[in-house]
Short mmCIF file of C-alpha atoms and ligand atoms in Angstrom, two decimals:
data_model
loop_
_atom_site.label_atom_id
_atom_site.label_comp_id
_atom_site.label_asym_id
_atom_site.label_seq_id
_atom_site.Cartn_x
_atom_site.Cartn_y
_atom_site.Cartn_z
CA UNK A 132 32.78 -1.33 4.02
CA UNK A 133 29.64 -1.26 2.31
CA UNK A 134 29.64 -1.35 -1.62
CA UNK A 135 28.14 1.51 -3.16
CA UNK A 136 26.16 1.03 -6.63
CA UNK A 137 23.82 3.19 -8.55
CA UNK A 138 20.97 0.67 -7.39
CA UNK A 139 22.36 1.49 -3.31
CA UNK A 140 19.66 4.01 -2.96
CA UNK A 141 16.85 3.01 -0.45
CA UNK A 142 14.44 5.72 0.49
CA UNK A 143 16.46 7.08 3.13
CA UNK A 144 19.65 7.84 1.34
CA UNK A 145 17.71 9.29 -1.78
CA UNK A 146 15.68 11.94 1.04
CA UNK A 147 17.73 12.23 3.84
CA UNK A 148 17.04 15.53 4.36
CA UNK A 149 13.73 15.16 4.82
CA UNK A 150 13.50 12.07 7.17
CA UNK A 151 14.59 12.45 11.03
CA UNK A 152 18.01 10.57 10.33
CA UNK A 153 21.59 11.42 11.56
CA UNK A 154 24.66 10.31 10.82
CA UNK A 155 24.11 8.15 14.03
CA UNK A 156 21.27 5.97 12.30
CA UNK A 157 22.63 2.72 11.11
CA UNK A 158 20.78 2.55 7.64
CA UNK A 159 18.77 -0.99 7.50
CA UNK A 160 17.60 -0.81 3.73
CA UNK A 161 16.62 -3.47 1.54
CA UNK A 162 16.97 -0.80 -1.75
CA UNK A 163 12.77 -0.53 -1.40
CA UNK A 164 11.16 2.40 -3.10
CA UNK A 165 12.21 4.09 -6.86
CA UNK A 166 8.71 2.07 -7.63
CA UNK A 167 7.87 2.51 -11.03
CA UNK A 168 5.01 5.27 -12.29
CA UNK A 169 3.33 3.68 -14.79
CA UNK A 170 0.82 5.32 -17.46
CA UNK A 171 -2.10 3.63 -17.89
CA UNK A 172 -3.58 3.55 -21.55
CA UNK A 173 -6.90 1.85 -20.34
CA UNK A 174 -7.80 3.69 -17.70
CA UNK A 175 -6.53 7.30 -19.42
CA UNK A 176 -9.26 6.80 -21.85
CA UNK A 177 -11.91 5.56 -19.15
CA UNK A 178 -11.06 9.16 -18.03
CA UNK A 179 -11.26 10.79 -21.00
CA UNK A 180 -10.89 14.60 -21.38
CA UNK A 181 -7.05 14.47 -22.40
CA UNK A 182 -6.69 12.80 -18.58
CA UNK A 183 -2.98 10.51 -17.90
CA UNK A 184 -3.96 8.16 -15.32
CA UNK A 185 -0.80 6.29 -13.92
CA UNK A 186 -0.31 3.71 -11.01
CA UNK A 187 2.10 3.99 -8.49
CA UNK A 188 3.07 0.35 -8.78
CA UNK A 189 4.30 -1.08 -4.81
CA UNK A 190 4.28 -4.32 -5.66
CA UNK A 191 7.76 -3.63 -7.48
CA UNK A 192 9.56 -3.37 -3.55
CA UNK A 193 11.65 -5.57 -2.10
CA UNK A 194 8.70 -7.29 -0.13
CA UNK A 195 6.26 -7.19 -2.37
CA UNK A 196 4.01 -3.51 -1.03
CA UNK A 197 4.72 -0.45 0.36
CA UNK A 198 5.04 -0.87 3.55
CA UNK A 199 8.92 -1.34 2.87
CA UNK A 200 9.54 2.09 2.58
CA UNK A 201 7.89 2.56 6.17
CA UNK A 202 9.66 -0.26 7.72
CA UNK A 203 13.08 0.55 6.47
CA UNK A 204 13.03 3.77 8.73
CA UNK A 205 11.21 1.72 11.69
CA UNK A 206 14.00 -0.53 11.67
CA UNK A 207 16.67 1.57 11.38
CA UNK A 208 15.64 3.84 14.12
CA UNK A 209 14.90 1.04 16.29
CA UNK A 210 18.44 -0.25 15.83
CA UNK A 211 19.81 3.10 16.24
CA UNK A 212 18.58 2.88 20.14
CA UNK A 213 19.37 -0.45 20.77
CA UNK A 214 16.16 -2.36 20.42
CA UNK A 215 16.66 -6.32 20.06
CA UNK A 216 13.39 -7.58 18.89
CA UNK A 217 10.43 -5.78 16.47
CA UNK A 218 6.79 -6.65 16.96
CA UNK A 219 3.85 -6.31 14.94
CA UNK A 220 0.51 -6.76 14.48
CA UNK A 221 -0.38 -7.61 10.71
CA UNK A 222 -2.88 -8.67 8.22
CA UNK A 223 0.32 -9.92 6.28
CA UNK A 224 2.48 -6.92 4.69
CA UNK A 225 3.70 -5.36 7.34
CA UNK A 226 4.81 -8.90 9.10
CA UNK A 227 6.48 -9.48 5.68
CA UNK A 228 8.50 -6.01 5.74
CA UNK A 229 9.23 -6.33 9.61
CA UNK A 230 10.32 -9.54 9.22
CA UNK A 231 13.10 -9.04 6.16
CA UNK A 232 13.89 -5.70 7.52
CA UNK A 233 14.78 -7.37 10.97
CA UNK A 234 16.73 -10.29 9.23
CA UNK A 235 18.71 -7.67 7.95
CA UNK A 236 19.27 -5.81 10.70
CA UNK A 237 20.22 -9.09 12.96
CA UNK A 238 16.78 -8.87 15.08
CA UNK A 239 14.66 -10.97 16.34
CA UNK A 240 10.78 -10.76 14.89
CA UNK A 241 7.48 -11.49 15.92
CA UNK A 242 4.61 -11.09 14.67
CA UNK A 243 0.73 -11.32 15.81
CA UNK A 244 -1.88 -12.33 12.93
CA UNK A 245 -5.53 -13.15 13.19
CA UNK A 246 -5.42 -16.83 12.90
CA UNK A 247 -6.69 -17.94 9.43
CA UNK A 248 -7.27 -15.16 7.54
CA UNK A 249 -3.53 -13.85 6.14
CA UNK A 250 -3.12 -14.73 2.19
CA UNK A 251 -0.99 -17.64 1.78
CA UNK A 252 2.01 -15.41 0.08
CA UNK A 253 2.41 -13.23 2.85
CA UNK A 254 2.73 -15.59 6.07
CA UNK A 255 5.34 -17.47 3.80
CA UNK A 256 7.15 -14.16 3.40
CA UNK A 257 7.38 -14.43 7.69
CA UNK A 258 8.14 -17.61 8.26
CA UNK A 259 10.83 -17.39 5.56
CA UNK A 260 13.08 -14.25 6.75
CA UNK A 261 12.81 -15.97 10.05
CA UNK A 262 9.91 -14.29 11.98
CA UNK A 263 8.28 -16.08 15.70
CA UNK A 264 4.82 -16.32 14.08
CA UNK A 265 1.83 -16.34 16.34
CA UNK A 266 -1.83 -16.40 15.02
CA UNK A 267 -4.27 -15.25 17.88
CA UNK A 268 -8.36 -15.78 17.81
CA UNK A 269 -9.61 -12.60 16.93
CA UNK A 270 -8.96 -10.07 14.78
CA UNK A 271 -6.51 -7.86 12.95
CA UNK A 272 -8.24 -5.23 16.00
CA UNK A 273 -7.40 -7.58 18.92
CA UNK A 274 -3.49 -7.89 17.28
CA UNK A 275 -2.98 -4.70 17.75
CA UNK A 276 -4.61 -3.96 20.73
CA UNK A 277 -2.63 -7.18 21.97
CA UNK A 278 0.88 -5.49 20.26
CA UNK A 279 0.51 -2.13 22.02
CA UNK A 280 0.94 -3.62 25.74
CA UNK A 281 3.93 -4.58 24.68
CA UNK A 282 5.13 -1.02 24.45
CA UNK A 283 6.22 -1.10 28.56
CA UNK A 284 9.05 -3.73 27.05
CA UNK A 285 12.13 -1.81 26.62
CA UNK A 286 13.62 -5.03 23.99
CA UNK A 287 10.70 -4.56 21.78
CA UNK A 288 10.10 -2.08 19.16
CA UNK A 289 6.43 -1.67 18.23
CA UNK A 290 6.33 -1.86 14.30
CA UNK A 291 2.69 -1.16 13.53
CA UNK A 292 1.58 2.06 11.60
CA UNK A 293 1.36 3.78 15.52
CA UNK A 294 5.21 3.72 14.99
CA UNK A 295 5.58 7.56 13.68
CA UNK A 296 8.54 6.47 11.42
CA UNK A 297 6.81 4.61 9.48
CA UNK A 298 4.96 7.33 8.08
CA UNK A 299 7.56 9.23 7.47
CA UNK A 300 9.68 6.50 5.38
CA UNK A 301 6.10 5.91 3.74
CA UNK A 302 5.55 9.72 2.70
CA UNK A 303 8.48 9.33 0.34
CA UNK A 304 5.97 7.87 -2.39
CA UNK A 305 5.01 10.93 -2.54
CA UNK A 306 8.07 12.72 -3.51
CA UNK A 307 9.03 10.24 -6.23
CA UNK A 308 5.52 10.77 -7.62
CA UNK A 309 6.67 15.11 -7.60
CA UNK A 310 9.86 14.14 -8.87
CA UNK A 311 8.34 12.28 -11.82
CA UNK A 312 5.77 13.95 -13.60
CA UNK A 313 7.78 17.51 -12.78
CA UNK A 314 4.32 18.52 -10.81
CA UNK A 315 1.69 16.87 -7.98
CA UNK A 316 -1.23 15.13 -9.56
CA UNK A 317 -4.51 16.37 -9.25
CA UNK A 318 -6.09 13.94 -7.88
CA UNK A 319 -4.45 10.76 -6.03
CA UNK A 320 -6.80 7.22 -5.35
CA UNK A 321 -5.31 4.88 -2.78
CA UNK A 322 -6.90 1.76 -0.74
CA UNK A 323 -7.48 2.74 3.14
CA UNK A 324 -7.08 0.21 5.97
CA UNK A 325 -5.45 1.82 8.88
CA UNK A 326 -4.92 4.49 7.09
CA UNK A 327 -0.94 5.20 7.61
CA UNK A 328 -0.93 5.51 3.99
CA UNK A 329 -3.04 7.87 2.66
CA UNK A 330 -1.87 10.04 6.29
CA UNK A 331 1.80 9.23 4.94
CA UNK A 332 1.08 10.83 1.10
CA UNK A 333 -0.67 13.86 2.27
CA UNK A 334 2.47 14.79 4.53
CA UNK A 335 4.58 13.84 1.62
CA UNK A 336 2.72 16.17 -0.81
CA UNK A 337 2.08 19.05 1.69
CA UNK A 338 6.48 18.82 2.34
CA UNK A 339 7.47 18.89 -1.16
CA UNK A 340 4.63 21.90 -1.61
CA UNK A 341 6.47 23.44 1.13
CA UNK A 342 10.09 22.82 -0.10
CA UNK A 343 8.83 24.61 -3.42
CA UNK A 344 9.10 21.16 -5.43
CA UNK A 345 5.23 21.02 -6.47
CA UNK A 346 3.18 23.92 -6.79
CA UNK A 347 0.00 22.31 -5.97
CA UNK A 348 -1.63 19.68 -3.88
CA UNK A 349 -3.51 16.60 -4.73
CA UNK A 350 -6.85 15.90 -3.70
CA UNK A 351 -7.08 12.93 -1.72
CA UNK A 352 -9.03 10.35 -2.76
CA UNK A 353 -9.48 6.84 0.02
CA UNK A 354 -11.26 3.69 -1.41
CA UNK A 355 -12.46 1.17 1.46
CA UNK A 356 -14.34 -2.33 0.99
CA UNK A 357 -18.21 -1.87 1.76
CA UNK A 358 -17.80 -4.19 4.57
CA UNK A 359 -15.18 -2.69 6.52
CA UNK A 360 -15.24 0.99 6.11
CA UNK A 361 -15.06 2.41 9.33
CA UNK A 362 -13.65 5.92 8.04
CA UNK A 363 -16.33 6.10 5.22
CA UNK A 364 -19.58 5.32 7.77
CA UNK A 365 -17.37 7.45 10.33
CA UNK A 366 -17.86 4.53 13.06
CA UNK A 367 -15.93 1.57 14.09
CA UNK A 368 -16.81 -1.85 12.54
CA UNK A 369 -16.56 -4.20 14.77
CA UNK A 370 -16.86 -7.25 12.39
CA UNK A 371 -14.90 -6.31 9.29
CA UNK A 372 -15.07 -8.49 6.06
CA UNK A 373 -13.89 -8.21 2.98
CA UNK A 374 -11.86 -10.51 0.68
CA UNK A 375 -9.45 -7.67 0.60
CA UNK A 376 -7.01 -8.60 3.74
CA UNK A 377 -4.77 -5.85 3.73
CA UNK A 378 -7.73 -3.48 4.28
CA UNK A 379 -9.98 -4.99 6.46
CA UNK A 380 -9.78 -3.02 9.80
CA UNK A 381 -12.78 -1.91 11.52
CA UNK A 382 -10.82 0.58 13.63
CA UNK A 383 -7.85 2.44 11.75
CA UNK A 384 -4.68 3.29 13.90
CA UNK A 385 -4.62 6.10 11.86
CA UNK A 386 -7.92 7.64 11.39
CA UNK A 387 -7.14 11.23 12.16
CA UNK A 388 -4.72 11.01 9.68
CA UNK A 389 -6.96 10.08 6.83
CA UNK A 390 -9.70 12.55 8.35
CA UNK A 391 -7.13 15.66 8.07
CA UNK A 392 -6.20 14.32 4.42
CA UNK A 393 -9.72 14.38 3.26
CA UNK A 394 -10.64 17.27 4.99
CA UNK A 395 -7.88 19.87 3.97
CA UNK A 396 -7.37 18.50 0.44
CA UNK A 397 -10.58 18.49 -0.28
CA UNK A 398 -11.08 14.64 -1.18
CA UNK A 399 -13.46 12.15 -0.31
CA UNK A 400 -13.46 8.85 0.74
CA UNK A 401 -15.59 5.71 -1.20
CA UNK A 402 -16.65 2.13 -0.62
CA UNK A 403 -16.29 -0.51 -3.63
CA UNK A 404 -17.72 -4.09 -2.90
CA UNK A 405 -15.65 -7.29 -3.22
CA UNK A 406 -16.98 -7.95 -6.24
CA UNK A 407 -15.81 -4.87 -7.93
CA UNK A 408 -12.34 -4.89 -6.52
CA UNK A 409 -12.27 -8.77 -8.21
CA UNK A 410 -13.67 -7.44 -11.29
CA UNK A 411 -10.99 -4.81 -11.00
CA UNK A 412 -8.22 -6.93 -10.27
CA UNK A 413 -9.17 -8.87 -12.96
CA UNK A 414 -9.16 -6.05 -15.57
CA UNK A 415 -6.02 -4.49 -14.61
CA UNK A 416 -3.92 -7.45 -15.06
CA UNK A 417 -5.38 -8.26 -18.05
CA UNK A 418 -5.41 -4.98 -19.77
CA UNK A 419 -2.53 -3.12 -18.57
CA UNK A 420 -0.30 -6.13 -17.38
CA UNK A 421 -0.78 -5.54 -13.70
CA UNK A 422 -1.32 -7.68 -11.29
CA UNK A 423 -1.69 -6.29 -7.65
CA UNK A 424 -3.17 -7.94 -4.60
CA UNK A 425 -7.10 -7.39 -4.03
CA UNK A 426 -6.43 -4.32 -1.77
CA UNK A 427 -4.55 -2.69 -4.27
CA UNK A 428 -7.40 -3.11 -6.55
CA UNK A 429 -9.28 -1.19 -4.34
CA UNK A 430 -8.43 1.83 -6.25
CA UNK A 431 -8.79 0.89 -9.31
CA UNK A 432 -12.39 -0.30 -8.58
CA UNK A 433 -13.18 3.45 -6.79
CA UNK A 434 -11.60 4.86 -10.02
CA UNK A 435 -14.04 2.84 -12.32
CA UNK A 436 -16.89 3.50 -9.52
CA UNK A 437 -16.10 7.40 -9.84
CA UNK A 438 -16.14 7.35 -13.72
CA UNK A 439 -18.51 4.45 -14.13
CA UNK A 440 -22.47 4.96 -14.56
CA UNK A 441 -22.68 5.31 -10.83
CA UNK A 442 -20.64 8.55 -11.06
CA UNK A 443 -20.70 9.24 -6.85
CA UNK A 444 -22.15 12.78 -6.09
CA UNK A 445 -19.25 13.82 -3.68
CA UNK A 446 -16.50 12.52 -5.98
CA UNK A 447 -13.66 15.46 -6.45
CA UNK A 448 -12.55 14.71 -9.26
CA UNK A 449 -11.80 17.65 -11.12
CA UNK A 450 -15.08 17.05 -13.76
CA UNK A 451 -14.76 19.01 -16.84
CA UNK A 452 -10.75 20.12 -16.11
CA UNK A 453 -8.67 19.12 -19.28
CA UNK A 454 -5.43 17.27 -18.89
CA UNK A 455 -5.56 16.03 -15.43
CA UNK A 456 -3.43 14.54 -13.93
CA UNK A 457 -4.18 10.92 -11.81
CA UNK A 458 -2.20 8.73 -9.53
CA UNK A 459 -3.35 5.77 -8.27
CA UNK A 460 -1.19 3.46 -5.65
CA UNK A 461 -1.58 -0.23 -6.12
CA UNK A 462 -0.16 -0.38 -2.90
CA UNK A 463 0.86 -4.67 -3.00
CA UNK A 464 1.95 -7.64 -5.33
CA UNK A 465 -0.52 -9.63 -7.01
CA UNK A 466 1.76 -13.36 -6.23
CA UNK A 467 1.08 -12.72 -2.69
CA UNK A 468 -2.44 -14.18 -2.64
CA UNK A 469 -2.82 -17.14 -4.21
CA UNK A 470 -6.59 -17.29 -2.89
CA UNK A 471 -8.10 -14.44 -4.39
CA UNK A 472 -11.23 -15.43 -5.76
CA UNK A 473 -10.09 -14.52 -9.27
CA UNK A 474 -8.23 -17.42 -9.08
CA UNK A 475 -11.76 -19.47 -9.50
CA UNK A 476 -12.14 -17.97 -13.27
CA UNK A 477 -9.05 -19.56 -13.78
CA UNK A 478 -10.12 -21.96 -17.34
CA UNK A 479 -7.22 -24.64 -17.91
CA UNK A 480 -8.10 -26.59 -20.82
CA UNK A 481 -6.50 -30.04 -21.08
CA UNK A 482 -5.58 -31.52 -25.07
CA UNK A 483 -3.44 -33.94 -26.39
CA UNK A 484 0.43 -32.73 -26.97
CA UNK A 485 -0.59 -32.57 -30.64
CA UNK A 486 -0.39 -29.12 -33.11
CA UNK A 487 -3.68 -30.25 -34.28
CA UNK A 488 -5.53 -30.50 -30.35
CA UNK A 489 -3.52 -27.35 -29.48
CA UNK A 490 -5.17 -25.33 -32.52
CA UNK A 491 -8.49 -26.38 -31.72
CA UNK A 492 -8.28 -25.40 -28.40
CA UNK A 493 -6.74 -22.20 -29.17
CA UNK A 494 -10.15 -21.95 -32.32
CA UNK A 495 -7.27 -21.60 -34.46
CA UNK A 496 -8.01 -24.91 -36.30
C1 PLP B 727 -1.23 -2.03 4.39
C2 PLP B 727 -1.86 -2.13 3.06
C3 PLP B 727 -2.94 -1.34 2.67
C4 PLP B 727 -3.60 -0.36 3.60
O1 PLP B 727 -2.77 0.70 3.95
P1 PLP B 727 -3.06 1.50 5.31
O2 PLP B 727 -1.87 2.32 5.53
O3 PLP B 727 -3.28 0.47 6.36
O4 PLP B 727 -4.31 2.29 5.06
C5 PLP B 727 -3.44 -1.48 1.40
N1 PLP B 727 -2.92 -2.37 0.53
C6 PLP B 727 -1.88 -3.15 0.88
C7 PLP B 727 -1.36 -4.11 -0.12
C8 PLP B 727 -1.32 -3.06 2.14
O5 PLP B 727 -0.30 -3.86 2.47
#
């Protein structure tokens, strides 16, 4: 028997009817999603014009990012046929989802990273619920290129953003956003890697238009790091860099996804350099209390970028339109790398254990 409590309401119980579940699908749910919306004061008044910016805060699921809510459908659906082992390809959150959503579930995990370049926080998260970890020389690219032969194994389910129900758990962002402000936003800013994501909120938006719960759609707004933005120079990158991990993908799994999104909501999609999303990163936390992973700042740096001096010419925001209505997803945890280099700004001042030293550091004295 499974206890029941008010807090017993993972995404797939709280929109069943709009995720391809039966009663035959053994739920696998960890409780991810109900993330919090939460109105930013600072950036509201970077807006200006009566604008409510608010961040769709991921970093508040049971993993630490969104990918939760796309793995808790992946896993149940896998277990629903009978698959024994998951397998993904990762630059970090998705091998930390896969891998607590197949403890859970009593499966075996493995997952293929690019060797040396996943944040410290996030192989941890592996290695911890019990995931095979193997780092391969190359790529996030080659890992998935690598993961997809594996689809001729009947054992394995394939857990990367090509899984289609990972989408679908993902779009429910979207709804909570609906269900929250009583409307969709007008505009919605989100990091783009492989791009499941921002493919993921535009099917969430357009369903809940559909169902008659919005009566409007967002445009779509994807923020990529200058050096891997394959869906911004429309080409693949076949050396992406960036300090942001979770987004640096030269070839996106999910690029005709994003394409459609831009395309019929009429949105555009932006590059911010490293230094911006650290500067961004950096602000957020220390303004609004937020700390996010340097992906997540992503958006927050396009934001700034799009209202900033360097206001970009193709930007949709609706300029001039009074009370608008923002969302941006800060799609991961801040704890989950350690090695951003904000952490080199990091002043520690050393005194005696005295009220006197402690004052004088603090130019209280
Ligand atoms: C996966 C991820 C992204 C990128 O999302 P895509 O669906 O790959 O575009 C951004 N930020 C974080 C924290 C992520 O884990």
């Amino acid at each position: 028997m499974i206890p029941k409590t008010l807090h017993d309401r993972g995404v797939i119980s709280r929109y069943r009817s709009f995720l391809p579940v039966s009663e035959a699908t053994p739920v696998v749910s960890l409780n991810e999603g109900s993330t919090p919306l939460i109105h930013s004061p600072w950036l509201s008044g970077v807006a200006g014009d009566g604008a409510e910016v608010y961040l769709k805060y991921e970093g508040l699921n049971p993993t630490g990012s969104f990918k939760d809510r796309g793995m808790t459908m992946a896993i149940s659906k896998a277990a629903e046929r009978g698959a024994k082992a998951v397998i993904c390809a990762s630059t970090g959150n998705t091998s930390a989802a896969a891998a607590a959503y197949a403890a859970r579930a009593g499966m075996r995990c493995a997952v293929i990273l690019p060797a040396g370049k996943i944040a410290a926080g996030k192989l941890l998260q592996a290695f911890i619920y019990g995931a095979d970890v193997v780092a391969i020389r190359g790529n996030f690219d080659d890992a998935l290129d690598l993961v997809r032969e594996f689809s001729a194994r009947e054992e394995f389910e394939i857990v990367n953003s090509i899984n289609p129900f990972r989408i679908q758990g993902q779009k429910t962002a979207s709804f909570e956003i609906i269900e929250e402000l009583g409307e969709a936003p007008d505009l919605h800013i989100l990091p783009v890697g492989n791009a499941g994501n921002i493919t993921a909120y535009w099917l969430g938006y357009r369903e809940f238009f559909e169902a008659g719960k919005s009566s409007r759609l967002p445009k779509m707004v994807g923020i990529q790091a200058a050096g891997s933005a394959p869906v911004y120079l429309d080409r693949v990158v076949e050396e992406p860099e960036t300090i942001a991990s979770a987004i640096r993908i030269g070839n996106p799994a999910s690029w005709d996804g994003a394409r459609a999104a831009l395309r019929d909501s009429g949105g555009a999609v932006d590059v911010v350099t490293d230094e911006e999303i650290v500067q961004a990163q950096i602000l957020l936390a220390s303004r609004d209390g937020i700390f996010v992973e340097p992906a997540s700042a992503a958006s927050v740096a396009g934001f700034l970028k799009c209202h900033g001096k360097a206001r970009c010419a193709k930007c949709p925001f609706p300029a001039g339109k009074a009370n608008a209505k923002i969302v941006l997803t800060v799609t991961g945890h801040g704890l989950k790398d350690p090695g951003t280099p904000a952490a080199k700004e990091m002043r520690i001042t050393e005194a005696d254990a005295t009220l006197e030293a402690v004052l004088s550091v603090l130019k209280l004295a």
